């Protein structure tokens, strides 16, 4: 049972519990009219200490489509943290007003810290460069719809693997499925953190670090593109030097399998050219829509509504 649970890290849920969420999400997609009042009278606190478009709006859309309501703020300057209030106090008070809490925060580990004083189920909507588990639910639902399986897939992760919390979460999830192979495509400056590489090695997960998309795209079932995140850099010159390191275009797509799917957590900057959008293998806008449905399913499961 997921009722009353929180989601801080994608590994908080077992594979069978993830399957429950995906099955419910697909049912919601097929029968949306059955869920329009399932959260009547429920209130969600939406606490975004860091800017967000898709994640925040998809959570708010999800709760509204379920019949619930939303309170909260979209930036930290709108909260009492601007006056010096601690995160613990903000969470303690705001969660006492609602039935479920969603939080995004720029500091790694903030979600686990918030859990100590949160009085409702807490959903981590991103904590710095650490984890983004509901984006991973989105990614996995998209993979399930596109591939109808999670096992024996070759996944290319491209771009900012150092700061990319979506990448870190997806690796945590996909490594649990048999036969997964990762190609880690990045410049040396943005390679996957050593602690994650060590975990993959210790757990005997098949992976290979490469520096070009062209060298591996023909082997991939999934290509997961990411943007180089300006907000994670301390040095403007480093960002400018690396921001255009990888650009996916039609020419590279010609090297790929016919059943490749291209994913991206969005927003994109210029790492995927718009010419790729018309390719049937471009799934990133469908992926954004699935994000709303999987968050609807997650809210239902954590609240225990039927």
PDB file of C-alpha atoms in Angstrom:
ATOM      1  CA  UNK A   1       0.000   0.000   0.000  1.00  0.00           C
ATOM      2  CA  UNK A   2       1.258   3.457  -0.900  1.00  0.00           C
ATOM      3  CA  UNK A   3      -1.309   5.382   1.137  1.00  0.00           C
ATOM      4  CA  UNK A   4       0.404   7.826   3.484  1.00  0.00           C
ATOM      5  CA  UNK A   5       3.857   7.227   1.984  1.00  0.00           C
ATOM      6  CA  UNK A   6       6.231   9.900   0.667  1.00  0.00           C
ATOM      7  CA  UNK A   7       8.360   9.917  -2.468  1.00  0.00           C
ATOM      8  CA  UNK A   8      11.826  11.402  -1.937  1.00  0.00           C
ATOM      9  CA  UNK A   9      13.952   9.050  -4.038  1.00  0.00           C
ATOM     10  CA  UNK A  10      12.758   6.788  -6.867  1.00  0.00           C
ATOM     11  CA  UNK A  11      14.147   3.814  -4.921  1.00  0.00           C
ATOM     12  CA  UNK A  12      11.630   4.498  -2.142  1.00  0.00           C
ATOM     13  CA  UNK A  13       9.182   2.406  -4.189  1.00  0.00           C
ATOM     14  CA  UNK A  14       9.610  -1.207  -5.250  1.00  0.00           C
ATOM     15  CA  UNK A  15       9.222  -2.288  -8.871  1.00  0.00           C
ATOM     16  CA  UNK A  16       5.790  -3.732  -8.080  1.00  0.00           C
ATOM     17  CA  UNK A  17       4.728  -0.444  -6.462  1.00  0.00           C
ATOM     18  CA  UNK A  18       5.923   1.468  -9.524  1.00  0.00           C
ATOM     19  CA  UNK A  19       3.864  -0.902 -11.683  1.00  0.00           C
ATOM     20  CA  UNK A  20       0.790  -0.038  -9.607  1.00  0.00           C
ATOM     21  CA  UNK A  21       1.310   3.639 -10.389  1.00  0.00           C
ATOM     22  CA  UNK A  22       1.828   3.006 -14.123  1.00  0.00           C
ATOM     23  CA  UNK A  23      -1.243   0.768 -14.352  1.00  0.00           C
ATOM     24  CA  UNK A  24      -3.351   3.442 -12.683  1.00  0.00           C
ATOM     25  CA  UNK A  25      -1.906   6.178 -14.911  1.00  0.00           C
ATOM     26  CA  UNK A  26      -2.811   4.201 -18.036  1.00  0.00           C
ATOM     27  CA  UNK A  27      -6.314   3.664 -16.676  1.00  0.00           C
ATOM     28  CA  UNK A  28      -6.653   7.406 -16.092  1.00  0.00           C
ATOM     29  CA  UNK A  29      -5.485   8.084 -19.663  1.00  0.00           C
ATOM     30  CA  UNK A  30      -8.096   5.632 -21.004  1.00  0.00           C
ATOM     31  CA  UNK A  31     -10.933   6.665 -18.650  1.00  0.00           C
ATOM     32  CA  UNK A  32     -10.363  10.275 -17.516  1.00  0.00           C
ATOM     33  CA  UNK A  33     -14.043  10.828 -16.772  1.00  0.00           C
ATOM     34  CA  UNK A  34     -13.868   8.277 -13.939  1.00  0.00           C
ATOM     35  CA  UNK A  35     -11.368  10.409 -11.987  1.00  0.00           C
ATOM     36  CA  UNK A  36     -12.737  13.954 -12.187  1.00  0.00           C
ATOM     37  CA  UNK A  37     -14.051  13.984  -8.603  1.00  0.00           C
ATOM     38  CA  UNK A  38     -11.837  11.411  -6.910  1.00  0.00           C
ATOM     39  CA  UNK A  39      -9.993  14.096  -4.898  1.00  0.00           C
ATOM     40  CA  UNK A  40     -12.973  16.309  -4.086  1.00  0.00           C
ATOM     41  CA  UNK A  41     -12.282  18.101  -0.800  1.00  0.00           C
ATOM     42  CA  UNK A  42      -8.531  17.369  -0.908  1.00  0.00           C
ATOM     43  CA  UNK A  43      -5.917  20.129  -0.821  1.00  0.00           C
ATOM     44  CA  UNK A  44      -2.360  20.048  -2.150  1.00  0.00           C
ATOM     45  CA  UNK A  45       0.442  22.368  -0.979  1.00  0.00           C
ATOM     46  CA  UNK A  46       2.639  23.287  -3.941  1.00  0.00           C
ATOM     47  CA  UNK A  47       5.920  24.719  -2.613  1.00  0.00           C
ATOM     48  CA  UNK A  48       8.359  25.699  -5.341  1.00  0.00           C
ATOM     49  CA  UNK A  49      11.474  27.371  -3.981  1.00  0.00           C
ATOM     50  CA  UNK A  50      13.033  27.117  -7.461  1.00  0.00           C
ATOM     51  CA  UNK A  51      11.549  28.104 -10.857  1.00  0.00           C
ATOM     52  CA  UNK A  52       9.606  25.443 -12.734  1.00  0.00           C
ATOM     53  CA  UNK A  53       7.136  25.322 -15.583  1.00  0.00           C
ATOM     54  CA  UNK A  54       6.223  21.743 -16.516  1.00  0.00           C
ATOM     55  CA  UNK A  55       6.652  20.122 -13.109  1.00  0.00           C
ATOM     56  CA  UNK A  56       4.694  22.764 -11.211  1.00  0.00           C
ATOM     57  CA  UNK A  57       1.942  23.130 -13.812  1.00  0.00           C
ATOM     58  CA  UNK A  58       1.599  19.383 -14.306  1.00  0.00           C
ATOM     59  CA  UNK A  59       1.171  18.851 -10.557  1.00  0.00           C
ATOM     60  CA  UNK A  60      -1.392  21.654 -10.361  1.00  0.00           C
ATOM     61  CA  UNK A  61      -3.202  20.359 -13.456  1.00  0.00           C
ATOM     62  CA  UNK A  62      -3.139  16.841 -12.013  1.00  0.00           C
ATOM     63  CA  UNK A  63      -4.746  17.882  -8.716  1.00  0.00           C
ATOM     64  CA  UNK A  64      -7.324  20.064 -10.428  1.00  0.00           C
ATOM     65  CA  UNK A  65      -8.277  17.308 -12.882  1.00  0.00           C
ATOM     66  CA  UNK A  66      -8.811  14.989  -9.915  1.00  0.00           C
ATOM     67  CA  UNK A  67     -11.213  17.484  -8.342  1.00  0.00           C
ATOM     68  CA  UNK A  68      -8.837  18.738  -5.634  1.00  0.00           C
ATOM     69  CA  UNK A  69      -7.458  22.213  -5.025  1.00  0.00           C
ATOM     70  CA  UNK A  70      -3.993  23.731  -4.783  1.00  0.00           C
ATOM     71  CA  UNK A  71      -2.374  26.316  -2.504  1.00  0.00           C
ATOM     72  CA  UNK A  72       1.244  27.417  -2.405  1.00  0.00           C
ATOM     73  CA  UNK A  73       3.862  29.561  -4.130  1.00  0.00           C
ATOM     74  CA  UNK A  74       5.955  29.468  -7.299  1.00  0.00           C
ATOM     75  CA  UNK A  75       9.149  31.107  -6.011  1.00  0.00           C
ATOM     76  CA  UNK A  76      10.891  31.435  -2.673  1.00  0.00           C
ATOM     77  CA  UNK A  77      10.572  35.228  -2.649  1.00  0.00           C
ATOM     78  CA  UNK A  78       6.824  34.718  -2.222  1.00  0.00           C
ATOM     79  CA  UNK A  79       7.308  32.754   0.996  1.00  0.00           C
ATOM     80  CA  UNK A  80       8.502  33.603   4.491  1.00  0.00           C
ATOM     81  CA  UNK A  81      11.884  32.057   3.723  1.00  0.00           C
ATOM     82  CA  UNK A  82      12.623  35.493   2.237  1.00  0.00           C
ATOM     83  CA  UNK A  83      12.281  36.772   5.821  1.00  0.00           C
ATOM     84  CA  UNK A  84      14.642  34.123   7.164  1.00  0.00           C
ATOM     85  CA  UNK A  85      12.175  31.377   8.115  1.00  0.00           C
ATOM     86  CA  UNK A  86      13.727  27.911   8.126  1.00  0.00           C
ATOM     87  CA  UNK A  87      12.669  25.270   5.629  1.00  0.00           C
ATOM     88  CA  UNK A  88      11.597  23.026   8.503  1.00  0.00           C
ATOM     89  CA  UNK A  89       9.197  25.651   9.854  1.00  0.00           C
ATOM     90  CA  UNK A  90       7.792  26.480   6.432  1.00  0.00           C
ATOM     91  CA  UNK A  91       7.045  22.807   5.776  1.00  0.00           C
ATOM     92  CA  UNK A  92       5.616  22.209   9.245  1.00  0.00           C
ATOM     93  CA  UNK A  93       3.099  25.030   8.878  1.00  0.00           C
ATOM     94  CA  UNK A  94       2.185  24.667   5.196  1.00  0.00           C
ATOM     95  CA  UNK A  95       1.653  20.923   5.449  1.00  0.00           C
ATOM     96  CA  UNK A  96      -0.745  21.414   8.354  1.00  0.00           C
ATOM     97  CA  UNK A  97      -3.090  23.188   5.920  1.00  0.00           C
ATOM     98  CA  UNK A  98      -3.216  20.446   3.289  1.00  0.00           C
ATOM     99  CA  UNK A  99      -3.516  16.724   2.586  1.00  0.00           C
ATOM    100  CA  UNK A 100      -0.414  16.286   0.430  1.00  0.00           C
ATOM    101  CA  UNK A 101       2.719  18.390  -0.185  1.00  0.00           C
ATOM    102  CA  UNK A 102       4.830  18.846  -3.310  1.00  0.00           C
ATOM    103  CA  UNK A 103       8.187  20.615  -2.951  1.00  0.00           C
ATOM    104  CA  UNK A 104      11.010  21.710  -5.242  1.00  0.00           C
ATOM    105  CA  UNK A 105      14.133  23.196  -3.695  1.00  0.00           C
ATOM    106  CA  UNK A 106      17.580  24.130  -5.083  1.00  0.00           C
ATOM    107  CA  UNK A 107      19.576  22.400  -2.320  1.00  0.00           C
ATOM    108  CA  UNK A 108      20.536  18.722  -2.469  1.00  0.00           C
ATOM    109  CA  UNK A 109      19.017  16.765   0.407  1.00  0.00           C
ATOM    110  CA  UNK A 110      16.356  19.385   1.140  1.00  0.00           C
ATOM    111  CA  UNK A 111      13.501  16.964   0.490  1.00  0.00           C
ATOM    112  CA  UNK A 112      14.780  14.491   3.071  1.00  0.00           C
ATOM    113  CA  UNK A 113      15.223  17.362   5.528  1.00  0.00           C
ATOM    114  CA  UNK A 114      11.667  18.591   4.847  1.00  0.00           C
ATOM    115  CA  UNK A 115      10.293  15.110   5.477  1.00  0.00           C
ATOM    116  CA  UNK A 116      11.265  15.413   9.150  1.00  0.00           C
ATOM    117  CA  UNK A 117       8.619  18.092   9.806  1.00  0.00           C
ATOM    118  CA  UNK A 118       6.118  17.454   7.001  1.00  0.00           C
ATOM    119  CA  UNK A 119       2.719  16.392   8.331  1.00  0.00           C
ATOM    120  CA  UNK A 120       1.432  14.978   5.032  1.00  0.00           C
ATOM    121  CA  UNK A 121       2.783  12.684   2.319  1.00  0.00           C
ATOM    122  CA  UNK A 122       5.650  14.610   0.701  1.00  0.00           C
ATOM    123  CA  UNK A 123       6.578  14.445  -2.970  1.00  0.00           C
ATOM    124  CA  UNK A 124      10.054  15.556  -3.981  1.00  0.00           C
ATOM    125  CA  UNK A 125       9.672  17.634  -7.156  1.00  0.00           C
ATOM    126  CA  UNK A 126      13.445  18.100  -7.425  1.00  0.00           C
ATOM    127  CA  UNK A 127      16.157  18.823  -4.870  1.00  0.00           C
ATOM    128  CA  UNK A 128      19.112  20.549  -6.484  1.00  0.00           C
ATOM    129  CA  UNK A 129      21.232  18.228  -8.603  1.00  0.00           C
ATOM    130  CA  UNK A 130      20.258  15.186  -6.537  1.00  0.00           C
ATOM    131  CA  UNK A 131      16.940  13.557  -7.484  1.00  0.00           C
ATOM    132  CA  UNK A 132      13.774  14.223  -9.469  1.00  0.00           C
ATOM    133  CA  UNK A 133      11.676  11.094  -8.891  1.00  0.00           C
ATOM    134  CA  UNK A 134       8.407  12.245 -10.483  1.00  0.00           C
ATOM    135  CA  UNK A 135      10.267  13.088 -13.695  1.00  0.00           C
ATOM    136  CA  UNK A 136      11.517   9.517 -13.557  1.00  0.00           C
ATOM    137  CA  UNK A 137       7.952   8.260 -13.165  1.00  0.00           C
ATOM    138  CA  UNK A 138       7.174  10.307 -16.271  1.00  0.00           C
ATOM    139  CA  UNK A 139      10.142   8.830 -18.127  1.00  0.00           C
ATOM    140  CA  UNK A 140       9.233   5.279 -17.131  1.00  0.00           C
ATOM    141  CA  UNK A 141       5.578   5.635 -18.110  1.00  0.00           C
ATOM    142  CA  UNK A 142       6.684   6.944 -21.513  1.00  0.00           C
ATOM    143  CA  UNK A 143       9.045   3.992 -21.936  1.00  0.00           C
ATOM    144  CA  UNK A 144       6.277   1.575 -20.919  1.00  0.00           C
ATOM    145  CA  UNK A 145       3.880   3.031 -23.490  1.00  0.00           C
ATOM    146  CA  UNK A 146       6.518   3.178 -26.246  1.00  0.00           C
ATOM    147  CA  UNK A 147       8.363  -0.105 -25.610  1.00  0.00           C
ATOM    148  CA  UNK A 148       5.887  -2.139 -23.539  1.00  0.00           C
ATOM    149  CA  UNK A 149       8.776  -3.325 -21.375  1.00  0.00           C
ATOM    150  CA  UNK A 150      11.638  -2.142 -19.171  1.00  0.00           C
ATOM    151  CA  UNK A 151      13.990  -5.113 -19.507  1.00  0.00           C
ATOM    152  CA  UNK A 152      16.863  -5.506 -21.983  1.00  0.00           C
ATOM    153  CA  UNK A 153      16.943  -1.895 -23.146  1.00  0.00           C
ATOM    154  CA  UNK A 154      19.988   0.112 -24.180  1.00  0.00           C
ATOM    155  CA  UNK A 155      19.774   3.648 -22.867  1.00  0.00           C
ATOM    156  CA  UNK A 156      21.914   6.584 -23.957  1.00  0.00           C
ATOM    157  CA  UNK A 157      22.086   9.474 -21.496  1.00  0.00           C
ATOM    158  CA  UNK A 158      23.468  12.591 -23.129  1.00  0.00           C
ATOM    159  CA  UNK A 159      24.613  16.022 -21.971  1.00  0.00           C
ATOM    160  CA  UNK A 160      24.830  17.221 -18.396  1.00  0.00           C
ATOM    161  CA  UNK A 161      25.271  14.006 -16.449  1.00  0.00           C
ATOM    162  CA  UNK A 162      27.044  15.725 -13.555  1.00  0.00           C
ATOM    163  CA  UNK A 163      24.272  18.059 -12.398  1.00  0.00           C
ATOM    164  CA  UNK A 164      21.319  16.386 -14.135  1.00  0.00           C
ATOM    165  CA  UNK A 165      19.037  15.157 -11.353  1.00  0.00           C
ATOM    166  CA  UNK A 166      16.682  13.631 -13.959  1.00  0.00           C
ATOM    167  CA  UNK A 167      19.566  11.477 -15.198  1.00  0.00           C
ATOM    168  CA  UNK A 168      20.534  10.414 -11.672  1.00  0.00           C
ATOM    169  CA  UNK A 169      16.957   9.369 -10.895  1.00  0.00           C
ATOM    170  CA  UNK A 170      16.480   7.524 -14.187  1.00  0.00           C
ATOM    171  CA  UNK A 171      19.678   5.536 -13.653  1.00  0.00           C
ATOM    172  CA  UNK A 172      18.482   4.588 -10.147  1.00  0.00           C
ATOM    173  CA  UNK A 173      15.256   3.272 -11.642  1.00  0.00           C
ATOM    174  CA  UNK A 174      16.445   1.592 -14.829  1.00  0.00           C
ATOM    175  CA  UNK A 175      19.389  -0.223 -13.229  1.00  0.00           C
ATOM    176  CA  UNK A 176      16.869  -2.364 -11.356  1.00  0.00           C
ATOM    177  CA  UNK A 177      15.592  -3.919 -14.573  1.00  0.00           C
ATOM    178  CA  UNK A 178      17.379  -6.925 -16.040  1.00  0.00           C
ATOM    179  CA  UNK A 179      19.530  -6.397 -19.101  1.00  0.00           C
ATOM    180  CA  UNK A 180      19.770  -2.598 -18.981  1.00  0.00           C
ATOM    181  CA  UNK A 181      22.863  -1.106 -20.594  1.00  0.00           C
ATOM    182  CA  UNK A 182      23.811   2.555 -20.269  1.00  0.00           C
ATOM    183  CA  UNK A 183      25.870   4.655 -22.638  1.00  0.00           C
ATOM    184  CA  UNK A 184      26.957   7.775 -20.765  1.00  0.00           C
ATOM    185  CA  UNK A 185      27.495  10.506 -23.358  1.00  0.00           C
ATOM    186  CA  UNK A 186      29.150  13.625 -21.969  1.00  0.00           C
ATOM    187  CA  UNK A 187      32.284  15.764 -22.018  1.00  0.00           C
ATOM    188  CA  UNK A 188      34.729  15.000 -19.177  1.00  0.00           C
ATOM    189  CA  UNK A 189      33.633  18.148 -17.310  1.00  0.00           C
ATOM    190  CA  UNK A 190      30.014  16.937 -17.118  1.00  0.00           C
ATOM    191  CA  UNK A 191      30.506  13.215 -16.595  1.00  0.00           C
ATOM    192  CA  UNK A 192      28.366  11.253 -14.163  1.00  0.00           C
ATOM    193  CA  UNK A 193      29.437  11.755 -10.511  1.00  0.00           C
ATOM    194  CA  UNK A 194      31.942   9.203  -9.271  1.00  0.00           C
ATOM    195  CA  UNK A 195      29.660   7.901  -6.528  1.00  0.00           C
ATOM    196  CA  UNK A 196      27.058   6.866  -9.126  1.00  0.00           C
ATOM    197  CA  UNK A 197      29.721   5.297 -11.355  1.00  0.00           C
ATOM    198  CA  UNK A 198      30.977   3.381  -8.323  1.00  0.00           C
ATOM    199  CA  UNK A 199      27.444   2.141  -7.572  1.00  0.00           C
ATOM    200  CA  UNK A 200      27.014   0.921 -11.163  1.00  0.00           C
ATOM    201  CA  UNK A 201      30.336  -0.889 -10.989  1.00  0.00           C
ATOM    202  CA  UNK A 202      29.589  -2.468  -7.598  1.00  0.00           C
ATOM    203  CA  UNK A 203      26.171  -3.627  -8.793  1.00  0.00           C
ATOM    204  CA  UNK A 204      27.616  -5.027 -12.047  1.00  0.00           C
ATOM    205  CA  UNK A 205      25.488  -2.781 -14.246  1.00  0.00           C
ATOM    206  CA  UNK A 206      26.669  -2.628 -17.853  1.00  0.00           C
ATOM    207  CA  UNK A 207      27.755   0.900 -18.813  1.00  0.00           C
ATOM    208  CA  UNK A 208      30.191   2.690 -21.072  1.00  0.00           C
ATOM    209  CA  UNK A 209      31.351   6.310 -21.055  1.00  0.00           C
ATOM    210  CA  UNK A 210      31.640   7.939 -24.508  1.00  0.00           C
ATOM    211  CA  UNK A 211      31.993  11.481 -25.802  1.00  0.00           C
ATOM    212  CA  UNK A 212      29.987  11.491 -29.060  1.00  0.00           C
ATOM    213  CA  UNK A 213      26.365  10.753 -29.912  1.00  0.00           C
ATOM    214  CA  UNK A 214      27.327   9.456 -33.360  1.00  0.00           C
ATOM    215  CA  UNK A 215      29.465   6.646 -31.945  1.00  0.00           C
ATOM    216  CA  UNK A 216      26.530   4.963 -30.151  1.00  0.00           C
ATOM    217  CA  UNK A 217      23.185   6.265 -31.451  1.00  0.00           C
ATOM    218  CA  UNK A 218      22.768   3.250 -33.737  1.00  0.00           C
ATOM    219  CA  UNK A 219      22.855   0.923 -30.716  1.00  0.00           C
ATOM    220  CA  UNK A 220      20.259   2.754 -28.625  1.00  0.00           C
ATOM    221  CA  UNK A 221      16.635   1.923 -27.807  1.00  0.00           C
ATOM    222  CA  UNK A 222      16.288   5.179 -25.851  1.00  0.00           C
ATOM    223  CA  UNK A 223      18.205   8.438 -26.192  1.00  0.00           C
ATOM    224  CA  UNK A 224      17.709  10.710 -23.191  1.00  0.00           C
ATOM    225  CA  UNK A 225      18.867  14.230 -24.028  1.00  0.00           C
ATOM    226  CA  UNK A 226      19.454  16.884 -21.369  1.00  0.00           C
ATOM    227  CA  UNK A 227      20.292  20.565 -21.454  1.00  0.00           C
ATOM    228  CA  UNK A 228      23.437  22.011 -19.935  1.00  0.00           C
ATOM    229  CA  UNK A 229      21.987  23.783 -16.899  1.00  0.00           C
ATOM    230  CA  UNK A 230      23.223  27.343 -16.604  1.00  0.00           C
ATOM    231  CA  UNK A 231      21.860  27.640 -13.061  1.00  0.00           C
ATOM    232  CA  UNK A 232      24.192  24.854 -11.828  1.00  0.00           C
ATOM    233  CA  UNK A 233      27.384  26.573 -12.995  1.00  0.00           C
ATOM    234  CA  UNK A 234      29.510  28.833 -10.850  1.00  0.00           C
ATOM    235  CA  UNK A 235      31.565  29.981 -13.829  1.00  0.00           C
ATOM    236  CA  UNK A 236      29.820  31.659 -16.799  1.00  0.00           C
ATOM    237  CA  UNK A 237      32.739  30.877 -19.120  1.00  0.00           C
ATOM    238  CA  UNK A 238      32.433  27.127 -18.422  1.00  0.00           C
ATOM    239  CA  UNK A 239      28.715  27.219 -19.228  1.00  0.00           C
ATOM    240  CA  UNK A 240      29.268  29.077 -22.515  1.00  0.00           C
ATOM    241  CA  UNK A 241      31.986  26.613 -23.519  1.00  0.00           C
ATOM    242  CA  UNK A 242      29.855  23.530 -22.868  1.00  0.00           C
ATOM    243  CA  UNK A 243      26.275  24.606 -23.633  1.00  0.00           C
ATOM    244  CA  UNK A 244      26.432  23.606 -27.315  1.00  0.00           C
ATOM    245  CA  UNK A 245      28.578  20.512 -26.857  1.00  0.00           C
ATOM    246  CA  UNK A 246      25.773  18.196 -28.054  1.00  0.00           C
ATOM    247  CA  UNK A 247      23.085  19.035 -30.577  1.00  0.00           C
ATOM    248  CA  UNK A 248      20.752  16.343 -31.912  1.00  0.00           C
ATOM    249  CA  UNK A 249      19.728  16.961 -35.529  1.00  0.00           C
ATOM    250  CA  UNK A 250      18.260  15.113 -38.529  1.00  0.00           C
ATOM    251  CA  UNK A 251      21.680  13.987 -39.691  1.00  0.00           C
ATOM    252  CA  UNK A 252      22.393  12.169 -36.415  1.00  0.00           C
ATOM    253  CA  UNK A 253      18.857  10.717 -36.360  1.00  0.00           C
ATOM    254  CA  UNK A 254      19.567   9.022 -39.694  1.00  0.00           C
ATOM    255  CA  UNK A 255      22.091   6.845 -37.860  1.00  0.00           C
ATOM    256  CA  UNK A 256      19.539   5.645 -35.292  1.00  0.00           C
ATOM    257  CA  UNK A 257      17.263   2.611 -35.129  1.00  0.00           C
ATOM    258  CA  UNK A 258      13.776   2.905 -36.591  1.00  0.00           C
ATOM    259  CA  UNK A 259      12.268   2.235 -33.156  1.00  0.00           C
ATOM    260  CA  UNK A 260      14.501   4.565 -31.150  1.00  0.00           C
ATOM    261  CA  UNK A 261      12.651   6.951 -28.860  1.00  0.00           C
ATOM    262  CA  UNK A 262      14.116  10.342 -27.969  1.00  0.00           C
ATOM    263  CA  UNK A 263      13.243  11.670 -24.519  1.00  0.00           C
ATOM    264  CA  UNK A 264      14.011  15.008 -22.864  1.00  0.00           C
ATOM    265  CA  UNK A 265      12.827  16.287 -19.466  1.00  0.00           C
ATOM    266  CA  UNK A 266      12.436  19.796 -20.934  1.00  0.00           C
ATOM    267  CA  UNK A 267      12.950  22.693 -21.141  1.00  0.00           C
ATOM    268  CA  UNK A 268      15.260  22.345 -24.099  1.00  0.00           C
ATOM    269  CA  UNK A 269      17.476  25.181 -25.222  1.00  0.00           C
ATOM    270  CA  UNK A 270      19.178  24.148 -28.453  1.00  0.00           C
ATOM    271  CA  UNK A 271      20.348  20.597 -27.719  1.00  0.00           C
ATOM    272  CA  UNK A 272      17.564  19.178 -29.935  1.00  0.00           C
ATOM    273  CA  UNK A 273      16.976  21.043 -33.183  1.00  0.00           C
ATOM    274  CA  UNK A 274      13.315  21.757 -33.935  1.00  0.00           C
ATOM    275  CA  UNK A 275      13.701  19.806 -37.184  1.00  0.00           C
ATOM    276  CA  UNK A 276      13.715  16.630 -35.052  1.00  0.00           C
ATOM    277  CA  UNK A 277      10.247  17.413 -33.664  1.00  0.00           C
ATOM    278  CA  UNK A 278       8.501  16.020 -36.744  1.00  0.00           C
ATOM    279  CA  UNK A 279      10.326  12.688 -36.465  1.00  0.00           C
ATOM    280  CA  UNK A 280       8.031   9.933 -35.128  1.00  0.00           C
ATOM    281  CA  UNK A 281      10.848   8.916 -32.791  1.00  0.00           C
ATOM    282  CA  UNK A 282      10.659  12.266 -30.957  1.00  0.00           C
ATOM    283  CA  UNK A 283       8.648  11.459 -27.837  1.00  0.00           C
ATOM    284  CA  UNK A 284       9.525  14.399 -25.577  1.00  0.00           C
ATOM    285  CA  UNK A 285       6.286  16.344 -25.979  1.00  0.00           C
ATOM    286  CA  UNK A 286       4.221  13.176 -25.438  1.00  0.00           C
ATOM    287  CA  UNK A 287       6.455  12.591 -22.414  1.00  0.00           C
ATOM    288  CA  UNK A 288       5.445  15.962 -20.952  1.00  0.00           C
ATOM    289  CA  UNK A 289       1.755  15.027 -21.243  1.00  0.00           C
ATOM    290  CA  UNK A 290       2.347  11.648 -19.592  1.00  0.00           C
ATOM    291  CA  UNK A 291       3.903  13.593 -16.714  1.00  0.00           C
ATOM    292  CA  UNK A 292       0.511  14.985 -15.755  1.00  0.00           C
ATOM    293  CA  UNK A 293      -1.159  11.565 -15.839  1.00  0.00           C
ATOM    294  CA  UNK A 294       1.513   9.802 -13.809  1.00  0.00           C
ATOM    295  CA  UNK A 295       1.348  12.580 -11.198  1.00  0.00           C
ATOM    296  CA  UNK A 296      -2.429  12.124 -11.062  1.00  0.00           C
ATOM    297  CA  UNK A 297      -1.850   8.440 -10.355  1.00  0.00           C
ATOM    298  CA  UNK A 298       0.807   9.173  -7.731  1.00  0.00           C
ATOM    299  CA  UNK A 299      -1.441  11.645  -5.892  1.00  0.00           C
ATOM    300  CA  UNK A 300      -4.281   9.103  -5.861  1.00  0.00           C
ATOM    301  CA  UNK A 301      -2.009   6.366  -4.506  1.00  0.00           C
ATOM    302  CA  UNK A 302      -0.430   8.481  -1.735  1.00  0.00           C
ATOM    303  CA  UNK A 303      -3.807   9.835  -0.635  1.00  0.00           C
ATOM    304  CA  UNK A 304      -5.358   6.382  -0.793  1.00  0.00           C
ATOM    305  CA  UNK A 305      -8.403   7.558  -2.734  1.00  0.00           C
ATOM    306  CA  UNK A 306     -10.365   5.013  -4.776  1.00  0.00           C
TER     307      UNK A 306
END
